[in-house]
Short mmCIF file of C-alpha atoms in Angstrom, two decimals:
data_model
loop_
_atom_site.label_atom_id
_atom_site.label_comp_id
_atom_site.label_asym_id
_atom_site.label_seq_id
_atom_site.Cartn_x
_atom_site.Cartn_y
_atom_site.Cartn_z
CA UNK N 1 -38.63 103.80 33.02
CA UNK N 2 -41.25 101.68 31.22
CA UNK N 3 -44.22 100.79 33.63
CA UNK N 4 -46.55 98.06 32.39
CA UNK N 5 -50.41 98.34 33.65
CA UNK N 6 -52.00 95.05 33.47
CA UNK N 7 -55.63 94.77 33.74
CA UNK N 8 -57.23 92.29 35.85
CA UNK N 9 -60.80 91.85 36.94
CA UNK N 10 -60.45 94.30 39.89
CA UNK N 11 -57.69 96.63 39.28
CA UNK N 12 -54.75 97.01 36.93
CA UNK N 13 -51.64 95.50 38.08
CA UNK N 14 -48.44 97.49 37.82
CA UNK N 15 -45.45 96.21 36.97
CA UNK N 16 -42.13 98.91 36.81
CA UNK N 17 -39.30 97.86 34.34
CA UNK N 18 -36.64 100.16 36.21
CA UNK N 19 -33.69 99.33 33.63
CA UNK N 20 -36.05 100.10 30.90
CA UNK N 21 -36.67 103.88 29.65
CA UNK N 22 -40.04 104.55 28.12
CA UNK N 23 -40.73 103.09 24.83
CA UNK N 24 -40.33 105.13 21.96
CA UNK N 25 -43.46 104.89 19.17
CA UNK N 26 -41.16 102.29 17.46
CA UNK N 27 -40.66 100.28 20.40
CA UNK N 28 -43.83 100.05 21.21
CA UNK N 29 -44.49 98.68 17.58
CA UNK N 30 -42.06 96.31 18.31
CA UNK N 31 -43.24 95.24 21.49
CA UNK N 32 -46.89 94.97 19.94
CA UNK N 33 -45.47 92.74 17.04
CA UNK N 34 -43.75 90.31 19.56
CA UNK N 35 -46.59 89.74 21.80
CA UNK N 36 -49.63 89.71 19.25
CA UNK N 37 -52.00 87.61 21.65
CA UNK N 38 -52.04 90.68 23.93
CA UNK N 39 -54.24 93.58 23.38
CA UNK N 40 -52.08 96.49 24.29
CA UNK N 41 -52.45 100.58 24.45
CA UNK N 42 -50.17 103.20 25.64
CA UNK N 43 -51.19 106.22 27.67
CA UNK N 44 -49.85 109.66 26.82
CA UNK N 45 -47.69 109.67 29.72
CA UNK N 46 -46.08 106.39 28.48
CA UNK N 47 -47.32 103.93 30.58
CA UNK N 48 -47.90 100.58 28.55
CA UNK N 49 -51.61 99.16 29.06
CA UNK N 50 -51.63 95.47 28.68
CA UNK N 51 -55.38 94.28 29.02
CA UNK N 52 -57.00 90.87 28.74
CA UNK N 53 -58.76 89.51 25.96
CA UNK N 54 -62.38 90.47 25.79
CA UNK N 55 -64.65 87.82 26.91
CA UNK N 56 -66.55 85.62 24.29
CA UNK N 57 -69.91 87.97 25.29
CA UNK N 58 -67.99 91.12 24.83
CA UNK N 59 -66.37 89.94 21.68
CA UNK N 60 -69.66 89.39 20.20
CA UNK N 61 -71.37 92.60 21.03
CA UNK N 62 -67.87 94.19 19.91
CA UNK N 63 -68.31 92.28 16.65
CA UNK N 64 -72.47 93.53 16.22
CA UNK N 65 -70.93 96.83 16.74
CA UNK N 66 -68.51 96.88 14.21
CA UNK N 67 -71.00 95.14 11.58
CA UNK N 68 -73.68 98.00 12.13
CA UNK N 69 -71.11 100.74 11.94
CA UNK N 70 -69.26 98.88 8.87
CA UNK N 71 -72.55 98.47 6.77
CA UNK N 72 -73.37 102.29 7.40
CA UNK N 73 -69.87 103.34 6.46
CA UNK N 74 -69.95 101.29 3.37
CA UNK N 75 -73.32 102.82 2.20
CA UNK N 76 -72.49 106.12 3.10
CA UNK N 77 -69.13 106.37 1.78
CA UNK N 78 -67.83 109.83 3.47
CA UNK N 79 -65.35 107.66 5.78
CA UNK N 80 -63.54 104.53 6.94
CA UNK N 81 -64.68 102.27 9.85
CA UNK N 82 -62.51 100.17 11.75
CA UNK N 83 -62.97 97.61 14.35
CA UNK N 84 -61.34 96.66 18.03
CA UNK N 85 -58.06 95.82 16.58
CA UNK N 86 -57.05 99.04 15.10
CA UNK N 87 -54.55 101.33 17.29
CA UNK N 88 -54.39 104.95 16.67
CA UNK N 89 -51.29 107.22 17.86
CA UNK N 90 -53.17 110.33 19.46
CA UNK N 91 -51.83 113.61 19.30
CA UNK N 92 -51.13 113.54 22.76
CA UNK N 93 -48.67 110.60 22.24
CA UNK N 94 -51.25 108.10 23.43
CA UNK N 95 -51.88 104.79 21.46
CA UNK N 96 -55.40 104.04 21.57
CA UNK N 97 -57.62 101.17 20.31
CA UNK N 98 -61.53 101.94 20.26
CA UNK N 99 -63.84 98.98 20.33
CA UNK N 100 -64.97 100.70 16.91
CA UNK N 101 -64.17 104.03 15.23
CA UNK N 102 -64.65 106.13 12.20
CA UNK N 103 -62.73 108.53 10.11
CA UNK N 104 -63.49 111.21 7.50
CA UNK N 105 -62.20 110.08 4.32
CA UNK N 106 -60.13 113.04 3.06
CA UNK N 107 -58.50 112.78 6.81
CA UNK N 108 -57.63 109.08 6.51
CA UNK N 109 -56.56 109.58 2.73
CA UNK N 110 -54.07 112.59 3.70
CA UNK N 111 -51.75 109.74 5.62
CA UNK N 112 -49.04 108.23 3.89
CA UNK N 113 -49.31 104.63 3.25
CA UNK N 114 -46.47 103.97 5.58
CA UNK N 115 -48.52 105.84 8.41
CA UNK N 116 -51.62 103.77 7.49
CA UNK N 117 -49.52 100.48 7.96
CA UNK N 118 -48.50 101.27 11.45
CA UNK N 119 -50.45 102.99 14.81
CA UNK N 120 -51.63 105.77 12.36
CA UNK N 121 -50.81 109.19 13.75
CA UNK N 122 -54.82 110.18 14.01
CA UNK N 123 -57.27 110.47 16.17
CA UNK N 124 -60.79 108.93 14.99
CA UNK N 125 -63.42 111.26 14.64
CA UNK N 126 -66.16 108.91 16.05
CA UNK N 127 -64.81 106.18 18.79
CA UNK N 128 -67.08 103.77 20.53
CA UNK N 129 -65.98 102.01 23.66
CA UNK N 130 -67.90 99.13 24.90
CA UNK N 131 -67.72 98.34 28.75
CA UNK N 132 -66.35 94.66 29.44
CA UNK N 133 -66.61 93.08 32.96
CA UNK N 134 -62.71 94.00 33.51
CA UNK N 135 -63.28 97.66 32.54
CA UNK N 136 -64.12 100.30 35.10
CA UNK N 137 -66.62 103.02 33.99
CA UNK N 138 -64.36 105.90 35.37
CA UNK N 139 -61.09 104.50 33.29
CA UNK N 140 -63.38 104.54 30.11
CA UNK N 141 -65.04 107.76 30.96
CA UNK N 142 -61.33 109.34 31.15
CA UNK N 143 -60.55 107.56 27.78
CA UNK N 144 -63.47 109.06 26.35
CA UNK N 145 -62.82 112.67 27.42
CA UNK N 146 -59.26 111.92 25.91
CA UNK N 147 -60.54 111.22 22.32
CA UNK N 148 -62.58 114.24 22.44
CA UNK N 149 -59.70 116.29 23.67
CA UNK N 150 -57.58 114.94 21.06
CA UNK N 151 -59.85 115.81 18.12
CA UNK N 152 -62.90 113.30 18.21
CA UNK N 153 -66.47 114.79 17.02
CA UNK N 154 -68.50 112.25 18.78
CA UNK N 155 -67.68 109.57 21.47
CA UNK N 156 -70.07 106.92 22.92
CA UNK N 157 -69.27 104.66 25.75
CA UNK N 158 -71.76 101.96 26.28
CA UNK N 159 -72.20 100.68 29.48
CA UNK N 160 -74.04 97.09 29.37
CA UNK N 161 -73.86 96.45 32.78
CA UNK N 162 -75.94 99.58 33.53
CA UNK N 163 -78.03 99.56 30.11
CA UNK N 164 -76.61 103.37 29.72
CA UNK N 165 -75.14 105.14 26.75
CA UNK N 166 -72.68 108.18 27.12
CA UNK N 167 -72.53 110.34 24.55
CA UNK N 168 -69.48 112.72 24.15
CA UNK N 169 -69.10 116.05 22.16
CA UNK N 170 -66.75 118.83 22.02
CA UNK N 171 -67.47 121.83 24.12
CA UNK N 172 -70.64 119.84 25.29
CA UNK N 173 -71.80 118.39 28.77
CA UNK N 174 -72.03 114.42 28.72
CA UNK N 175 -75.47 112.98 27.62
CA UNK N 176 -76.60 109.88 29.28
CA UNK N 177 -79.26 107.82 27.46
CA UNK N 178 -80.79 105.02 29.97
CA UNK N 179 -81.67 101.98 27.95
CA UNK N 180 -82.10 103.48 24.63
CA UNK N 181 -83.22 101.12 21.78
CA UNK N 182 -81.43 102.90 19.44
CA UNK N 183 -78.53 105.66 19.41
CA UNK N 184 -78.27 107.91 16.60
CA UNK N 185 -74.92 109.35 15.39
CA UNK N 186 -76.53 112.64 13.73
CA UNK N 187 -75.39 115.30 12.88
CA UNK N 188 -71.56 114.00 12.94
CA UNK N 189 -72.44 110.56 11.10
CA UNK N 190 -75.60 111.37 9.19
CA UNK N 191 -77.94 108.29 8.96
CA UNK N 192 -75.87 106.27 11.17
CA UNK N 193 -77.98 104.64 14.04
CA UNK N 194 -77.19 101.77 16.38
CA UNK N 195 -79.59 98.92 17.43
CA UNK N 196 -79.00 98.59 20.73
CA UNK N 197 -81.19 95.07 21.06
CA UNK N 198 -78.39 93.58 19.30
CA UNK N 199 -75.69 95.36 21.89
CA UNK N 200 -77.53 94.70 25.34
#
């Protein structure tokens, strides 16, 4: 059975489709192509998660994050940066779209062109999630733990509402920054500094 979880302002709305088996990766890809206006992810257990479009202010800040990460990545040259529309197939089978992400160039180049042209079977080395009005903090914290468990070296959860940044690293306690002016990517992303005045 395929289950759709539709994110709303307060709680996810669950729609069960009993006559449809859990979607394969290929079926999920076709579903996404048939619904290009939707933001869609898939959990490791096969739930299809339909999220509302980002509100304008969240989209603006997502863009500012992507610009800063992209500018650093271009200058640094050791990896590739991706925006919020990019889906990745994690080792646990989930298909996730971080708000911004980065992958070491040697890992990215190890993929085939066909893999790159779909939901690439790779977990980003670095992932950022920006909490929007419709996101629950606990849901995003689960997602950050999932990234780390699937191979990410570094993850940032930016909670604009409470002006906090949660920093996730493998085998380390979550670090919480209160109203920081900047957040450093060292040592995983040497020299990358996110200026928060553009994000709050």
